[in-house]
Amino acid sequence: MTDAFFDPETLIAFVHRQIGEPAQGLEMDVRPLRGGLESPAVARVGARFRNGQGQPRLFSFVVKRLEGAPSREAEIYQTLVASAARDFSPAFLGVERLEQDRCLLFLEPVRPARRWPWRETEAAARVLERLALFHTTRVDEGSVPPLWDYEADLIASARETLALLEALPKTAELRALRRSLPALRKVVAALPEMRRHLLELERLPRTVIHGDVHPGNALVRLRSSREHPVLLDWGRARIGSPLEDVSSWLQSLGFWEPQARRRHDTLLVRYLAARGLPPCLDRDLRDAYWMAGASNALAGALAYHLWRLEGAARGSAERGAALDAARDALRVIRRADTCWRQARERRKSLPEGLPSPLPS
């Protein structure tokens, strides 16, 4: 992996800059780590050497090779994560520009205290409390690199997702997915208006968000004998609704953990309490929550599961997992469609002159 993705000389130069002293007998152990959907090359590196006094030393770090659009993550770490979000993420160690749209990102390695703590409702709630703290941290919106028109990309992704579902074969196995087509068509058509409503919500106004909160991008580490959640992979950080982070966490965690799904409302109230808001899950907030969930599903997650269906063999475990995940995402789409339709009906039934639950 070192030869294919990482130039050894570049890694050696980074180690020398970090330790600030001569390194005798430097040896590096490069071990690949699992990446995200966009599959950047990621590795944990252990550099063993002897310092100037001949004492053995170990310097460890994580290196990510980013190309094209994902290279935006390096700029996010240099600005947002290195300042306002530094307590919520691995420490930023540096970046090495290789070409205009290609770079190496160097990060602190974070050792998880437990492999999978999310069976515990309290551990899941602590992630929401950390999100609440991050969402209320004073952040200059200008610190988020303006290299991504998320709204335009979301609309394009939603249309592509709809085309994928429409193209599914009309088989008994896929009938349950195709039954969601009417709801998906309506949500895709209404998505620009839904987004405006979501981003104008007064109770939870737009702010800087992580943009991709799920169990694969969260872990807990020990500090002062206490567990602290840490968020990884900040490449989708942007200006958005905090409910996009909240719904992403609750929906993805609920897919894997039945307890999280059963305690869904309790967890959502924990987020509101951490924001200092009344624990009131009224219709407007629930509507916005499911619109945020639909936005997340249409940003690429549902399309990914539909793509997996195309390539997976009939009866395979991979196909079964893709079917389950697609069904779960389409459940969110149907809820968003119902919420949007009911909200519009409430708007029509309001007496003239009263404030509307939807923007004009």
GROMACS .gro file of C-alpha atoms in nm:
model
  360
    1MET     CA    1   0.000   0.000   0.000
    2THR     CA    2   0.291   0.236   0.066
    3ASP     CA    3   0.418   0.209  -0.290
    4ALA     CA    4   0.071   0.236  -0.445
    5PHE     CA    5  -0.068   0.531  -0.249
    6PHE     CA    6   0.204   0.693  -0.037
    7ASP     CA    7   0.552   0.802  -0.136
    8PRO     CA    8   0.785   0.680   0.143
    9GLU     CA    9   1.007   0.987   0.107
   10THR     CA   10   0.707   1.215   0.167
   11LEU     CA   11   0.615   1.022   0.483
   12ILE     CA   12   0.975   1.032   0.607
   13ALA     CA   13   0.994   1.409   0.550
   14PHE     CA   14   0.670   1.455   0.747
   15VAL     CA   15   0.805   1.251   1.040
   16HIS     CA   16   1.125   1.458   1.051
   17ARG     CA   17   0.925   1.782   1.054
   18GLN     CA   18   0.704   1.656   1.336
   19ILE     CA   19   0.971   1.523   1.571
   20GLY     CA   20   1.203   1.820   1.516
   21GLU     CA   21   1.522   1.622   1.574
   22PRO     CA   22   1.739   1.367   1.393
   23ALA     CA   23   1.580   1.023   1.366
   24GLN     CA   24   1.825   0.734   1.360
   25GLY     CA   25   1.727   0.401   1.206
   26LEU     CA   26   1.381   0.522   1.106
   27GLU     CA   27   1.142   0.239   1.017
   28MET     CA   28   0.776   0.279   0.924
   29ASP     CA   29   0.490   0.034   0.960
   30VAL     CA   30   0.205   0.136   0.726
   31ARG     CA   31  -0.127  -0.038   0.787
   32PRO     CA   32  -0.433   0.036   0.571
   33LEU     CA   33  -0.752   0.149   0.738
   34ARG     CA   34  -1.103   0.120   0.604
   35GLY     CA   35  -1.218   0.434   0.420
   36GLY     CA   36  -1.564   0.580   0.359
   37LEU     CA   37  -1.796   0.556   0.057
   38GLU     CA   38  -1.556   0.759  -0.155
   39SER     CA   39  -1.275   0.518  -0.052
   40PRO     CA   40  -0.976   0.746  -0.003
   41ALA     CA   41  -0.651   0.563   0.071
   42VAL     CA   42  -0.617   0.574   0.449
   43ALA     CA   43  -0.341   0.424   0.660
   44ARG     CA   44  -0.214   0.428   1.015
   45VAL     CA   45   0.162   0.477   1.028
   46GLY     CA   46   0.392   0.387   1.312
   47ALA     CA   47   0.737   0.543   1.278
   48ARG     CA   48   1.002   0.382   1.501
   49PHE     CA   49   1.340   0.549   1.545
   50ARG     CA   50   1.609   0.644   1.794
   51ASN     CA   51   1.642   1.005   1.903
   52GLY     CA   52   1.964   1.203   1.940
   53GLN     CA   53   2.036   1.032   2.274
   54GLY     CA   54   1.986   0.688   2.120
   55GLN     CA   55   1.656   0.627   2.298
   56PRO     CA   56   1.385   0.430   2.112
   57ARG     CA   57   1.080   0.637   2.014
   58LEU     CA   58   0.749   0.576   1.836
   59PHE     CA   59   0.553   0.843   1.648
   60SER     CA   60   0.212   0.738   1.514
   61PHE     CA   61  -0.021   0.919   1.276
   62VAL     CA   62  -0.298   0.862   1.024
   63VAL     CA   63  -0.247   0.964   0.661
   64LYS     CA   64  -0.523   1.003   0.402
   65ARG     CA   65  -0.463   1.045   0.031
   66LEU     CA   66  -0.733   1.277  -0.108
   67GLU     CA   67  -0.796   1.339  -0.476
   68GLY     CA   68  -1.050   1.555  -0.659
   69ALA     CA   69  -1.356   1.665  -0.462
   70PRO     CA   70  -1.258   1.474  -0.143
   71SER     CA   71  -0.945   1.692  -0.120
   72ARG     CA   72  -1.181   1.956   0.021
   73GLU     CA   73  -1.146   1.774   0.354
   74ALA     CA   74  -0.788   1.898   0.386
   75GLU     CA   75  -0.906   2.260   0.364
   76ILE     CA   76  -1.178   2.190   0.620
   77TYR     CA   77  -0.920   2.056   0.863
   78GLN     CA   78  -0.696   2.355   0.805
   79THR     CA   79  -0.976   2.599   0.884
   80LEU     CA   80  -1.286   2.470   1.060
   81VAL     CA   81  -1.150   2.162   1.239
   82ALA     CA   82  -0.823   2.325   1.338
   83SER     CA   83  -1.019   2.596   1.520
   84ALA     CA   84  -1.387   2.566   1.608
   85ALA     CA   85  -1.418   2.188   1.573
   86ARG     CA   86  -1.085   2.082   1.719
   87ASP     CA   87  -1.247   1.931   2.031
   88PHE     CA   88  -1.480   1.716   1.819
   89SER     CA   89  -1.230   1.558   1.581
   90PRO     CA   90  -0.884   1.403   1.556
   91ALA     CA   91  -0.611   1.665   1.584
   92PHE     CA   92  -0.490   1.811   1.255
   93LEU     CA   93  -0.117   1.746   1.208
   94GLY     CA   94  -0.055   1.881   0.862
   95VAL     CA   95  -0.116   1.859   0.490
   96GLU     CA   96   0.118   1.793   0.198
   97ARG     CA   97   0.004   1.929  -0.138
   98LEU     CA   98   0.104   1.695  -0.419
   99GLU     CA   99  -0.087   1.861  -0.703
  100GLN     CA  100  -0.372   2.110  -0.729
  101ASP     CA  101  -0.644   1.858  -0.645
  102ARG     CA  102  -0.436   1.591  -0.475
  103CYS     CA  103  -0.288   1.595  -0.126
  104LEU     CA  104  -0.197   1.397   0.184
  105LEU     CA  105  -0.381   1.479   0.506
  106PHE     CA  106  -0.205   1.393   0.833
  107LEU     CA  107  -0.412   1.340   1.148
  108GLU     CA  108  -0.379   1.228   1.506
  109PRO     CA  109  -0.452   0.855   1.547
  110VAL     CA  110  -0.746   0.805   1.783
  111ARG     CA  111  -0.763   0.478   1.970
  112PRO     CA  112  -1.125   0.384   2.044
  113ALA     CA  113  -1.203   0.297   2.405
  114ARG     CA  114  -1.449   0.034   2.284
  115ARG     CA  115  -1.509  -0.117   1.944
  116TRP     CA  116  -1.890  -0.077   1.939
  117PRO     CA  117  -2.032   0.126   2.229
  118TRP     CA  118  -2.357   0.214   2.052
  119ARG     CA  119  -2.568  -0.062   2.203
  120GLU     CA  120  -2.584   0.165   2.507
  121THR     CA  121  -2.839   0.444   2.480
  122GLU     CA  122  -2.620   0.667   2.695
  123ALA     CA  123  -2.326   0.638   2.455
  124ALA     CA  124  -2.553   0.726   2.161
  125ALA     CA  125  -2.692   1.022   2.357
  126ARG     CA  126  -2.343   1.157   2.425
  127VAL     CA  127  -2.282   1.187   2.050
  128LEU     CA  128  -2.598   1.399   2.024
  129GLU     CA  129  -2.483   1.615   2.314
  130ARG     CA  130  -2.148   1.668   2.142
  131LEU     CA  131  -2.330   1.759   1.822
  132ALA     CA  132  -2.541   2.009   2.015
  133LEU     CA  133  -2.224   2.169   2.151
  134PHE     CA  134  -2.065   2.182   1.807
  135HIS     CA  135  -2.381   2.324   1.647
  136THR     CA  136  -2.385   2.608   1.901
  137THR     CA  137  -2.012   2.684   1.880
  138ARG     CA  138  -1.956   3.027   1.731
  139VAL     CA  139  -1.818   2.956   1.385
  140ASP     CA  140  -1.752   3.201   1.107
  141GLU     CA  141  -1.937   3.058   0.806
  142GLY     CA  142  -1.651   3.188   0.597
  143SER     CA  143  -1.425   2.927   0.761
  144VAL     CA  144  -1.604   2.655   0.564
  145PRO     CA  145  -1.434   2.625   0.223
  146PRO     CA  146  -1.688   2.742  -0.039
  147LEU     CA  147  -1.588   2.476  -0.290
  148TRP     CA  148  -1.911   2.281  -0.295
  149ASP     CA  149  -2.259   2.379  -0.408
  150TYR     CA  150  -2.428   2.121  -0.186
  151GLU     CA  151  -2.783   2.220  -0.278
  152ALA     CA  152  -2.719   2.174  -0.650
  153ASP     CA  153  -2.542   1.843  -0.593
  154LEU     CA  154  -2.826   1.723  -0.371
  155ILE     CA  155  -3.089   1.793  -0.638
  156ALA     CA  156  -2.879   1.611  -0.898
  157SER     CA  157  -2.827   1.316  -0.664
  158ALA     CA  158  -3.200   1.301  -0.587
  159ARG     CA  159  -3.287   1.283  -0.956
  160GLU     CA  160  -3.027   1.013  -1.013
  161THR     CA  161  -3.167   0.817  -0.717
  162LEU     CA  162  -3.517   0.838  -0.862
  163ALA     CA  163  -3.391   0.713  -1.200
  164LEU     CA  164  -3.222   0.417  -1.031
  165LEU     CA  165  -3.539   0.315  -0.848
  166GLU     CA  166  -3.750   0.357  -1.163
  167ALA     CA  167  -3.509   0.130  -1.350
  168LEU     CA  168  -3.535  -0.157  -1.100
  169PRO     CA  169  -3.678  -0.476  -1.250
  170LYS     CA  170  -4.044  -0.543  -1.173
  171THR     CA  171  -3.973  -0.859  -0.974
  172ALA     CA  172  -4.145  -0.990  -0.663
  173GLU     CA  173  -3.823  -0.941  -0.468
  174LEU     CA  174  -3.812  -0.568  -0.548
  175ARG     CA  175  -4.185  -0.499  -0.533
  176ALA     CA  176  -4.160  -0.347  -0.184
  177LEU     CA  177  -3.900  -0.096  -0.305
  178ARG     CA  178  -4.098   0.000  -0.615
  179ARG     CA  179  -4.406   0.070  -0.402
  180SER     CA  180  -4.221   0.373  -0.268
  181LEU     CA  181  -4.185   0.525  -0.617
  182PRO     CA  182  -4.487   0.763  -0.586
  183ALA     CA  183  -4.354   0.903  -0.257
  184LEU     CA  184  -4.002   0.935  -0.396
  185ARG     CA  185  -4.123   1.121  -0.705
  186LYS     CA  186  -4.313   1.370  -0.489
  187VAL     CA  187  -4.022   1.425  -0.250
  188VAL     CA  188  -3.774   1.479  -0.535
  189ALA     CA  189  -4.011   1.731  -0.697
  190ALA     CA  190  -4.063   1.915  -0.366
  191LEU     CA  191  -3.701   1.893  -0.251
  192PRO     CA  192  -3.595   2.253  -0.329
  193GLU     CA  193  -3.892   2.389  -0.133
  194MET     CA  194  -3.835   2.139   0.148
  195ARG     CA  195  -3.476   2.252   0.174
  196ARG     CA  196  -3.575   2.618   0.198
  197HIS     CA  197  -3.818   2.536   0.477
  198LEU     CA  198  -3.560   2.325   0.661
  199LEU     CA  199  -3.287   2.589   0.642
  200GLU     CA  200  -3.526   2.865   0.758
  201LEU     CA  201  -3.644   2.681   1.070
  202GLU     CA  202  -3.625   2.936   1.352
  203ARG     CA  203  -3.594   2.693   1.642
  204LEU     CA  204  -3.289   2.520   1.493
  205PRO     CA  205  -3.136   2.768   1.250
  206ARG     CA  206  -2.875   2.682   0.989
  207THR     CA  207  -2.521   2.645   1.111
  208VAL     CA  208  -2.200   2.459   1.032
  209ILE     CA  209  -2.266   2.083   1.041
  210HIS     CA  210  -2.050   1.772   1.012
  211GLY     CA  211  -2.266   1.643   0.728
  212ASP     CA  212  -2.202   1.268   0.755
  213VAL     CA  213  -2.268   1.146   1.110
  214HIS     CA  214  -2.309   0.769   1.135
  215PRO     CA  215  -2.158   0.489   1.347
  216GLY     CA  216  -1.870   0.444   1.104
  217ASN     CA  217  -1.769   0.807   1.153
  218ALA     CA  218  -1.795   0.820   1.532
  219LEU     CA  219  -1.598   0.659   1.812
  220VAL     CA  220  -1.533   0.718   2.179
  221ARG     CA  221  -1.193   0.765   2.334
  222LEU     CA  222  -1.078   0.797   2.694
  223ARG     CA  223  -0.965   1.129   2.832
  224SER     CA  224  -0.912   1.176   3.204
  225SER     CA  225  -1.080   0.838   3.260
  226ARG     CA  226  -1.395   0.956   3.079
  227GLU     CA  227  -1.530   0.859   2.740
  228HIS     CA  228  -1.554   1.140   2.483
  229PRO     CA  229  -1.714   1.103   2.139
  230VAL     CA  230  -1.498   1.195   1.840
  231LEU     CA  231  -1.625   1.252   1.485
  232LEU     CA  232  -1.418   1.138   1.187
  233ASP     CA  233  -1.426   1.218   0.813
  234TRP     CA  234  -1.513   1.587   0.793
  235GLY     CA  235  -1.512   1.604   0.412
  236ARG     CA  236  -1.888   1.676   0.393
  237ALA     CA  237  -1.887   1.957   0.652
  238ARG     CA  238  -2.093   2.251   0.529
  239ILE     CA  239  -2.360   2.504   0.618
  240GLY     CA  240  -2.687   2.321   0.677
  241SER     CA  241  -2.961   2.234   0.921
  242PRO     CA  242  -2.845   2.078   1.249
  243LEU     CA  243  -3.131   1.832   1.203
  244GLU     CA  244  -2.935   1.684   0.911
  245ASP     CA  245  -2.668   1.570   1.157
  246VAL     CA  246  -2.923   1.461   1.417
  247SER     CA  247  -3.138   1.259   1.178
  248SER     CA  248  -2.830   1.107   1.012
  249TRP     CA  249  -2.708   0.980   1.349
  250LEU     CA  250  -3.044   0.852   1.475
  251GLN     CA  251  -3.153   0.689   1.150
  252SER     CA  252  -2.820   0.519   1.077
  253LEU     CA  253  -2.780   0.401   1.436
  254GLY     CA  254  -3.140   0.279   1.448
  255PHE     CA  255  -3.073   0.061   1.143
  256TRP     CA  256  -2.809  -0.132   1.338
  257GLU     CA  257  -2.938  -0.107   1.693
  258PRO     CA  258  -3.305  -0.186   1.772
  259GLN     CA  259  -3.264  -0.021   2.112
  260ALA     CA  260  -3.172   0.309   1.947
  261ARG     CA  261  -3.481   0.285   1.726
  262ARG     CA  262  -3.704   0.213   2.028
  263ARG     CA  263  -3.554   0.507   2.218
  264HIS     CA  264  -3.562   0.737   1.916
  265ASP     CA  265  -3.775   1.013   2.069
  266THR     CA  266  -3.587   0.998   2.399
  267LEU     CA  267  -3.260   1.050   2.213
  268LEU     CA  268  -3.402   1.335   2.007
  269VAL     CA  269  -3.517   1.507   2.326
  270ARG     CA  270  -3.164   1.468   2.468
  271TYR     CA  271  -3.034   1.670   2.174
  272LEU     CA  272  -3.292   1.944   2.231
  273ALA     CA  273  -3.211   1.955   2.603
  274ALA     CA  274  -2.840   1.987   2.521
  275ARG     CA  275  -2.929   2.285   2.301
  276GLY     CA  276  -3.119   2.441   2.592
  277LEU     CA  277  -3.450   2.405   2.406
  278PRO     CA  278  -3.785   2.284   2.543
  279PRO     CA  279  -3.821   1.905   2.502
  280CYS     CA  280  -4.121   1.951   2.274
  281LEU     CA  281  -4.146   1.727   1.969
  282ASP     CA  282  -4.427   1.919   1.804
  283ARG     CA  283  -4.544   1.873   1.448
  284ASP     CA  284  -4.323   2.143   1.298
  285LEU     CA  285  -4.009   1.994   1.449
  286ARG     CA  286  -4.103   1.638   1.350
  287ASP     CA  287  -4.180   1.754   0.997
  288ALA     CA  288  -3.841   1.924   0.970
  289TYR     CA  289  -3.668   1.619   1.116
  290TRP     CA  290  -3.807   1.387   0.848
  291MET     CA  291  -3.729   1.639   0.573
  292ALA     CA  292  -3.371   1.640   0.697
  293GLY     CA  293  -3.375   1.260   0.690
  294ALA     CA  294  -3.499   1.258   0.332
  295SER     CA  295  -3.224   1.503   0.235
  296ASN     CA  296  -2.966   1.267   0.383
  297ALA     CA  297  -3.111   0.965   0.203
  298LEU     CA  298  -3.113   1.147  -0.130
  299ALA     CA  299  -2.760   1.285  -0.088
  300GLY     CA  300  -2.617   0.950  -0.199
  301ALA     CA  301  -2.700   0.689   0.065
  302LEU     CA  302  -3.010   0.547  -0.107
  303ALA     CA  303  -2.842   0.554  -0.449
  304TYR     CA  304  -2.547   0.363  -0.306
  305HIS     CA  305  -2.772   0.085  -0.177
  306LEU     CA  306  -2.953   0.067  -0.512
  307TRP     CA  307  -2.619   0.041  -0.694
  308ARG     CA  308  -2.522  -0.244  -0.461
  309LEU     CA  309  -2.843  -0.422  -0.556
  310GLU     CA  310  -2.750  -0.406  -0.925
  311GLY     CA  311  -2.420  -0.582  -0.873
  312ALA     CA  312  -2.504  -0.829  -0.596
  313ALA     CA  313  -2.587  -1.191  -0.673
  314ARG     CA  314  -2.942  -1.308  -0.606
  315GLY     CA  315  -2.965  -1.463  -0.260
  316SER     CA  316  -2.627  -1.329  -0.144
  317ALA     CA  317  -2.573  -1.166   0.194
  318GLU     CA  318  -2.463  -0.847   0.017
  319ARG     CA  319  -2.791  -0.829  -0.172
  320GLY     CA  320  -2.991  -0.888   0.144
  321ALA     CA  321  -2.806  -0.610   0.325
  322ALA     CA  322  -2.860  -0.369   0.033
  323LEU     CA  323  -3.232  -0.452   0.024
  324ASP     CA  324  -3.268  -0.390   0.397
  325ALA     CA  325  -3.081  -0.061   0.380
  326ALA     CA  326  -3.278   0.060   0.076
  327ARG     CA  327  -3.607  -0.029   0.246
  328ASP     CA  328  -3.500   0.166   0.553
  329ALA     CA  329  -3.406   0.473   0.350
  330LEU     CA  330  -3.734   0.458   0.159
  331ARG     CA  331  -3.923   0.442   0.487
  332VAL     CA  332  -3.772   0.782   0.566
  333ILE     CA  333  -3.873   0.910   0.221
  334ARG     CA  334  -4.236   0.803   0.279
  335ARG     CA  335  -4.240   0.974   0.619
  336ALA     CA  336  -4.104   1.293   0.467
  337ASP     CA  337  -4.367   1.281   0.193
  338THR     CA  338  -4.647   1.243   0.450
  339CYS     CA  339  -4.510   1.522   0.670
  340TRP     CA  340  -4.474   1.758   0.373
  341ARG     CA  341  -4.824   1.688   0.247
  342GLN     CA  342  -4.980   1.736   0.592
  343ALA     CA  343  -4.784   2.056   0.652
  344ARG     CA  344  -4.910   2.200   0.325
  345GLU     CA  345  -5.265   2.103   0.416
  346ARG     CA  346  -5.228   2.278   0.752
  347ARG     CA  347  -5.105   2.586   0.570
  348LYS     CA  348  -5.413   2.592   0.347
  349SER     CA  349  -5.647   2.553   0.646
  350LEU     CA  350  -5.503   2.845   0.845
  351PRO     CA  351  -5.725   3.153   0.877
  352GLU     CA  352  -5.598   3.445   0.674
  353GLY     CA  353  -5.341   3.651   0.859
  354LEU     CA  354  -5.207   3.372   1.084
  355PRO     CA  355  -4.842   3.264   1.047
  356SER     CA  356  -4.787   2.963   0.822
  357PRO     CA  357  -4.590   2.651   0.920
  358LEU     CA  358  -4.430   2.670   0.576
  359PRO     CA  359  -4.254   2.959   0.407
  360SER     CA  360  -4.440   3.135   0.131
   0.00000   0.00000   0.00000
